Coordinates of C-alpha atoms in Angstrom, one line a residue:
X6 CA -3.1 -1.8 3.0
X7 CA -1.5 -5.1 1.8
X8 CA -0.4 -6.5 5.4
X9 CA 2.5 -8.2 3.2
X10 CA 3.4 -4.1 1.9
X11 CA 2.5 -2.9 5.6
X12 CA 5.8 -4.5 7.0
X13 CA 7.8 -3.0 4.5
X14 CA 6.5 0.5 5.5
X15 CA 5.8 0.6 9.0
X16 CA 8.3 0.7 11.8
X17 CA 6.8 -1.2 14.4
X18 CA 9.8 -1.1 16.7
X19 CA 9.5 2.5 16.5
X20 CA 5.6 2.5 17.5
X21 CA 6.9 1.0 20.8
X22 CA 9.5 3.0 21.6
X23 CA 12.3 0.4 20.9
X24 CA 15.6 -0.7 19.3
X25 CA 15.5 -3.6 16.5
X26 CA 18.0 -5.2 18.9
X27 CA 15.9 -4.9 21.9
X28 CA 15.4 -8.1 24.3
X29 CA 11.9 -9.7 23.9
X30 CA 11.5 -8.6 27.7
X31 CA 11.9 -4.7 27.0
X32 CA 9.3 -5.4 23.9
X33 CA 7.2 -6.7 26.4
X34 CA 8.0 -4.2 29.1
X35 CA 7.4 -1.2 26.4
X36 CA 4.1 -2.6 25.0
X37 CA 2.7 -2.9 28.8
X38 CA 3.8 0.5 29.6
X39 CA 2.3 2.2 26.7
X40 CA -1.0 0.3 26.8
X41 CA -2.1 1.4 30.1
X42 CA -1.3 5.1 29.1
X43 CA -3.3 4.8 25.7
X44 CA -5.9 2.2 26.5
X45 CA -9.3 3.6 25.0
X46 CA -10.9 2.7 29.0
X47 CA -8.3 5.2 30.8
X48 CA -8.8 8.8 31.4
X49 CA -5.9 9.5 28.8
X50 CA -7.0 6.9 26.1
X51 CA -6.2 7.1 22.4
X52 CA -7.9 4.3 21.0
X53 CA -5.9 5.1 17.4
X54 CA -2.6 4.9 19.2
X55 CA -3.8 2.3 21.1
X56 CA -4.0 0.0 17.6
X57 CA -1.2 1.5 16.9
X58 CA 0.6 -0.2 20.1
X59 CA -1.4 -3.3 19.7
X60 CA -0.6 -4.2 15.9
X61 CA 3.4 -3.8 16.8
X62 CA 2.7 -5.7 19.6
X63 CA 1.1 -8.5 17.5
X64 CA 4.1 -9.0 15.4
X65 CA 7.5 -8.2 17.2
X66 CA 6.1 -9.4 20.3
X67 CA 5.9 -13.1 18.5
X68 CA 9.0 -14.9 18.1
X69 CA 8.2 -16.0 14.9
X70 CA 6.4 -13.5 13.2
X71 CA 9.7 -11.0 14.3
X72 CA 11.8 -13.3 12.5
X73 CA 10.2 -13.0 9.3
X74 CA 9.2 -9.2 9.9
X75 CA 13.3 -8.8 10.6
X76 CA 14.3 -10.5 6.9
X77 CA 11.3 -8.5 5.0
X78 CA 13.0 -5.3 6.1
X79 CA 16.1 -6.4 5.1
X80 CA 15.5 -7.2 1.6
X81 CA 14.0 -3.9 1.2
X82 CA 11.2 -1.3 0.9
X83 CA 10.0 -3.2 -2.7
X84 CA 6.5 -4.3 -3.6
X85 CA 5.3 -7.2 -4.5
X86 CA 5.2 -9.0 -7.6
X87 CA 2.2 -10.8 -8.9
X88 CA 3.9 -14.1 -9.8
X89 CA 4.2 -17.3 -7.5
X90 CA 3.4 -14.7 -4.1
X91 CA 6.9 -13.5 -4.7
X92 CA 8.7 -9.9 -4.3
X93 CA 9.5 -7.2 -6.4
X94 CA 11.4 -4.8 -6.6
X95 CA 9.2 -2.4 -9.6
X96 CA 9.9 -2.5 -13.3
X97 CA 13.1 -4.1 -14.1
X98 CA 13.9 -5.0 -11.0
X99 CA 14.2 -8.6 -9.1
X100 CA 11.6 -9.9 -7.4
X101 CA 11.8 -13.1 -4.9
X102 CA 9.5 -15.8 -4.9
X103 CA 8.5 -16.9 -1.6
X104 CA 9.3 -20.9 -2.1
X105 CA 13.3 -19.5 -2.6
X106 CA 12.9 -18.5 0.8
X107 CA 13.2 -22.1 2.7
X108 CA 12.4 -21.9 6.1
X109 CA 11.5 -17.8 6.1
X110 CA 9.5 -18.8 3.1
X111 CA 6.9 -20.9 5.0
X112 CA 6.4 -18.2 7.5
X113 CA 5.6 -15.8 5.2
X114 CA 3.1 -18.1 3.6
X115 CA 1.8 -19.3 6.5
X116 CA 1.1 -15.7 7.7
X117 CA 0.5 -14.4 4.4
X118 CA -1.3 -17.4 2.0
X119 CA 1.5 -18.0 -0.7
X120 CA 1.1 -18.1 -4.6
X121 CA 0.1 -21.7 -5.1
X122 CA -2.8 -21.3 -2.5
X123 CA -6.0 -19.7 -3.7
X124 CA -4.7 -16.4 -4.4
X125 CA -2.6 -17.3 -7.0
X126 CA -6.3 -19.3 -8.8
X127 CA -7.6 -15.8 -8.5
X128 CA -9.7 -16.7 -5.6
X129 CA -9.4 -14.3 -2.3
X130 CA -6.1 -14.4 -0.3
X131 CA -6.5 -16.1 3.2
X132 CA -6.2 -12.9 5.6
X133 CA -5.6 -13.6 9.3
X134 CA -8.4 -12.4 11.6
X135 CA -7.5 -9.3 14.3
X136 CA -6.5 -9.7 17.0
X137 CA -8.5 -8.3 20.0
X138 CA -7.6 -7.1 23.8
X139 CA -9.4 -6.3 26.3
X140 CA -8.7 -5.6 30.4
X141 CA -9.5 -8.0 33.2
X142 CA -9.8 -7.0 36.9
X143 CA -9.3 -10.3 39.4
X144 CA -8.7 -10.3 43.1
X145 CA -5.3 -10.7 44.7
X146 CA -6.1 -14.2 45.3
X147 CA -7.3 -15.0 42.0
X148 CA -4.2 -13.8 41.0
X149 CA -1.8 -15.9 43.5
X150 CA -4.2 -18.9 43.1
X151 CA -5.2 -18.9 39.7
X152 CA -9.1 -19.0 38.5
X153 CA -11.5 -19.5 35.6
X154 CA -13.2 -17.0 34.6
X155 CA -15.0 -15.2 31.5
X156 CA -14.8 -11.7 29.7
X157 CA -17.0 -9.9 27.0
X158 CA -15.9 -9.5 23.3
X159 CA -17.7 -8.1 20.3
X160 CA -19.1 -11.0 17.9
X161 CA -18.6 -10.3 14.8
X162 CA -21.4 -12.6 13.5
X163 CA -24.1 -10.8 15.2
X164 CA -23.2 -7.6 16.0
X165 CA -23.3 -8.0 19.6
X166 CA -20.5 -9.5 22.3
X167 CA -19.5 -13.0 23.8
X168 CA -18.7 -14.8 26.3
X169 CA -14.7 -16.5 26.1
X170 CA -13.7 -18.5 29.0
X171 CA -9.8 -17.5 30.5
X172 CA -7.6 -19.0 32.6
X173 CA -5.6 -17.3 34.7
X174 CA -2.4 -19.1 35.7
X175 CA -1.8 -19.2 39.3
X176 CA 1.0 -16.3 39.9
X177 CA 0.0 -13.4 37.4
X178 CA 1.6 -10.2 38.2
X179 CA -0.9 -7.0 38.1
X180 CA -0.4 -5.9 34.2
X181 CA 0.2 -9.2 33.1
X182 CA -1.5 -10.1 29.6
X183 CA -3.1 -13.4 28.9
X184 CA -2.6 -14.6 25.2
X185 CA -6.0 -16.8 23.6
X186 CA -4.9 -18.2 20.5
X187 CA -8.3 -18.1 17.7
X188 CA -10.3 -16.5 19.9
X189 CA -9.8 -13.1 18.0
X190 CA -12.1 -11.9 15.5
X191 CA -12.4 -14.5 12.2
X192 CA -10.4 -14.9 9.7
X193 CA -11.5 -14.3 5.5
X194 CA -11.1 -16.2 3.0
X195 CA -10.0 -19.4 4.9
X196 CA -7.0 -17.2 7.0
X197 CA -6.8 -18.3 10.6
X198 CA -8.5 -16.2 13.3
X199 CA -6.5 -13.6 15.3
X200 CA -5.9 -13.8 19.2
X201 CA -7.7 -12.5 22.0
X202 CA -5.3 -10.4 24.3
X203 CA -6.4 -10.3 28.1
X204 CA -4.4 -7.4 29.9
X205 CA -4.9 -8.2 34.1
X206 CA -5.5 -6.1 36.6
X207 CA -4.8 -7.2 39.7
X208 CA -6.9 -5.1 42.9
X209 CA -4.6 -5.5 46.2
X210 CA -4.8 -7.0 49.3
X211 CA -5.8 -5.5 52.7
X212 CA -2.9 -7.8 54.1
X213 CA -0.6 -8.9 51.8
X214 CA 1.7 -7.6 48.7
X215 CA 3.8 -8.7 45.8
X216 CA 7.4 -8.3 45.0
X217 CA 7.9 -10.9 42.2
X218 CA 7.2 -14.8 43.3
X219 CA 7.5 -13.3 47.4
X220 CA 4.8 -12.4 49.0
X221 CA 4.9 -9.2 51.4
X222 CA 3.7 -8.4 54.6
X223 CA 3.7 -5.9 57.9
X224 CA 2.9 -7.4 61.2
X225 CA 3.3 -5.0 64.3
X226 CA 5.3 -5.7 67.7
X227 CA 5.3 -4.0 71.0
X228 CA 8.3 -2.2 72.3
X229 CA 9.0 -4.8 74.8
X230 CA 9.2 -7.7 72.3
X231 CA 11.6 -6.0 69.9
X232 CA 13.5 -5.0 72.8
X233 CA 13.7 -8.3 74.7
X234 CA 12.6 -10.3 71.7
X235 CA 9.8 -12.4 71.6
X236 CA 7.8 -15.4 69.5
X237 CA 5.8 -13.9 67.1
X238 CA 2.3 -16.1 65.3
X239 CA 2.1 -14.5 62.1
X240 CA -0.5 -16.5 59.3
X241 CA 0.7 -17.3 56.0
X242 CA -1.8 -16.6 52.8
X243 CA -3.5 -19.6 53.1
X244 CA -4.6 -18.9 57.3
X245 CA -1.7 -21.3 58.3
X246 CA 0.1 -20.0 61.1
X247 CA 3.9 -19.4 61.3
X248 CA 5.8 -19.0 64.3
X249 CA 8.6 -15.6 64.0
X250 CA 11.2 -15.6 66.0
X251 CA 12.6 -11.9 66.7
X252 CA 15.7 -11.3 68.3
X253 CA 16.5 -8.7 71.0
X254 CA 17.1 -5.5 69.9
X255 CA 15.5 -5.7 66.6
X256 CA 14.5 -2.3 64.5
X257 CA 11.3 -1.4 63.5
X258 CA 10.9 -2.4 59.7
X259 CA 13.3 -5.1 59.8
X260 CA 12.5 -7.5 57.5
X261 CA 12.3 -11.4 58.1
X262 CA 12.0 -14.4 55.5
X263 CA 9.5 -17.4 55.6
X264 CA 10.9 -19.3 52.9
X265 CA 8.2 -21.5 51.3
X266 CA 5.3 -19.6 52.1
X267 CA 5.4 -17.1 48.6
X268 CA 3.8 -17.7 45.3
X269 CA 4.1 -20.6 43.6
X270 CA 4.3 -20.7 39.4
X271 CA 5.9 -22.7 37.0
X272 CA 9.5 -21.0 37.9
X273 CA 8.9 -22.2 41.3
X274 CA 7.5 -20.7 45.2
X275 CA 8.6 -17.5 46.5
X276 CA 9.1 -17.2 49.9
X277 CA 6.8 -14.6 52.9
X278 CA 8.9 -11.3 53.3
X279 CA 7.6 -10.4 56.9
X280 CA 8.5 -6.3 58.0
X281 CA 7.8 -5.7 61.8
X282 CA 6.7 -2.1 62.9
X283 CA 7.1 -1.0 66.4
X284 CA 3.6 0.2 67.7
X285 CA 4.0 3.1 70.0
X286 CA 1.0 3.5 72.3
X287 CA -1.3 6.6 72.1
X288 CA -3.3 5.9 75.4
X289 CA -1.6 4.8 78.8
X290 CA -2.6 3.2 81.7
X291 CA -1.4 5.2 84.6
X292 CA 1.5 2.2 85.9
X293 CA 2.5 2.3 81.6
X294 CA 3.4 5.9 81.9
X295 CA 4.9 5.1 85.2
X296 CA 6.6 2.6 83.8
X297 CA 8.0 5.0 80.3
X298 CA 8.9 7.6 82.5
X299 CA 11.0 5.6 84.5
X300 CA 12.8 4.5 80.7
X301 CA 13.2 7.7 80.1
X302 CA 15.2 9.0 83.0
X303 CA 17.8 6.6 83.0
X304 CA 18.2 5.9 79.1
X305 CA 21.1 7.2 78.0
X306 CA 20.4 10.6 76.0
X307 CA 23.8 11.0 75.3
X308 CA 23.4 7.8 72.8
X309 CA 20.0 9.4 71.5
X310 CA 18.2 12.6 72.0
X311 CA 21.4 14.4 72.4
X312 CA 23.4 13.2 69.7
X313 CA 20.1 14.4 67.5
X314 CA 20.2 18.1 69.0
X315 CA 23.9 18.6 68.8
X316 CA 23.9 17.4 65.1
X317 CA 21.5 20.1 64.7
X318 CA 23.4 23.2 66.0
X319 CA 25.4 25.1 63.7
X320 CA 28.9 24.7 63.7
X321 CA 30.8 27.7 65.4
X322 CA 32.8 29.8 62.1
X323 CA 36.6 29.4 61.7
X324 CA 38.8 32.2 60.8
X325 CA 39.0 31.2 57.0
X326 CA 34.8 30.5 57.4
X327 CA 34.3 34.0 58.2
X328 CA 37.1 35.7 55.7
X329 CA 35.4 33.6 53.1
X330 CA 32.3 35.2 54.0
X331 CA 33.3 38.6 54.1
X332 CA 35.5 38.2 50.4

């Protein structure tokens, strides 16, 4: 199919899932979601519906191709006319020649090849080369730190695949998709080459998570220090050590800020979101269970265990409880 008459009959906000008024975020956020499901490489893959995804992808997710995919709609479902590269609408009807267009215009020939280019000689129109994708899996510090590195895509000369070098910015989230501009497959008849799409997988960390630019960590503390409080070394992603300062009488999962110490990208550093569990022992020294025992007979149940197992007992009925009941 004519990509030119293909815009005019596919909905490629509905092949995402999407309103024509949606935010290039949720575009974003729709095309990432149904990618992983449909991905020819996961269990449930439907490599069809996976070009599907892709091809919508490759035109509403690009600010300028959505423009002019937005005004072709709008002037309607018509073909296209053989003269000057221009619209039209079928016998007797107008047609649009692509120069009328100003600004629009030039996207659509730019995309397309217009009428005075080699098309309009009779020679072959310039067609844009596919675009290609194709998954990634880095480590968590690749991903925090940025890297080189290289994937495999087919050639189309020979038959067989290639190297293409990527860079991964310093900061990619896990699903994050990495856009190489002409390193798709070639283009025909003097058309520009298509993109190469690099979807990332990010594997996690034994130590560390990720909740946006911060960086996420547990670190566990004895009874003693959360009761009495204590100075805490806790080392940063890079092996530096910090110093935490916990307060007395602080909870178990309480969660303390490093600011500074998160992932740095081009919107700036996140800051180290430190949690602190509680460790309760499983073996004791005989002067430790001394030692608990003696807690435990003068804490104050009434404040704890007590509160728990009267919270727990059934209220005794009322008069209108049980003459409910019994209606």
């Amino acid at each position: 199919m004519d990509p030119r008459r293909e815009w005019f009959e596919t909905d490629y906000y509905a092949a995402l899932g999407v309103s024509p008024d949606a935010s290039d975020k949720d575009i974003t956020k729709a095309y990432r979601k149904l990618a992983r499901k449909h991905h020819p490489d996961s269990s449930a893959g439907d490599e069809e519906r996976f070009k599907q995804i892709s091809a919508a992808y490759d035109v509403i997710g690009d600010t300028e191709k959505r423009s002019a995919y937005d005004e072709a709609r709008r002037l309607g479902p018509g073909g296209f006319g053989p003269q000057m590269g221009g619209f039209a609408s079928g016998p007797g009807g107008f047609s649009i020649r692509i120069e009328d267009l100003g600004d629009l215009g030039g996207i659509f020939g730019n995309l397309f090849g217009d009428g005075r280019g080699r098309a309009g000689r009779g020679g072959p129109m310039p067609m844009r080369g596919h675009d290609l994708e194709t998954r990634l899996g880095i480590s968590f510090r690749d991903a925090v730190e940025g890297a080189v590195t290289e994937v495999s895509v087919p050639d189309p000369s020979g038959g067989g695949m290639r190297m293409v070098k990527v860079r991964i910015p310093a900061g990619v989230d896990d699903g994050g998709r990495i856009r190489l501009a002409g390193k798709g497959s070639p283009g025909s008849g003097g058309g520009p080459n298509g993109d190469l799409f690099v979807l990332v997988d990010v594997a996690p960390d034994a130590d560390f998570g990720r909740d946006g630019r911060n960086l996420t960590i547990n670190v566990p503390i004895t009874f003693p220090e959360a009761v009495f409080g204590a100075d805490v070394k806790v080392l940063d992603f890079d092996g530096n050590p910090v110093t935490l300062r916990i307060p007395p009488g602080t909870p178990s999962g309480k969660t303390f800020r490093v600011r500074g110490r998160g992932v740095t990208t081009r919107r700036g550093t996140g800051d180290m979101l430190v949690s602190v569990d509680i460790v309760v022992p499983t073996k004791l020294s005989s002067a430790e269970q001394a030692a608990i025992e003696a807690l435990r007979d003068v804490t104050d149940f009434e404040g704890g265990t007590g509160r728990r197992q009267r919270a727990a007992e059934p209220e005794p009925a009322t008069f209108a409880d049980t003459a409910g009941a019994q209606r």
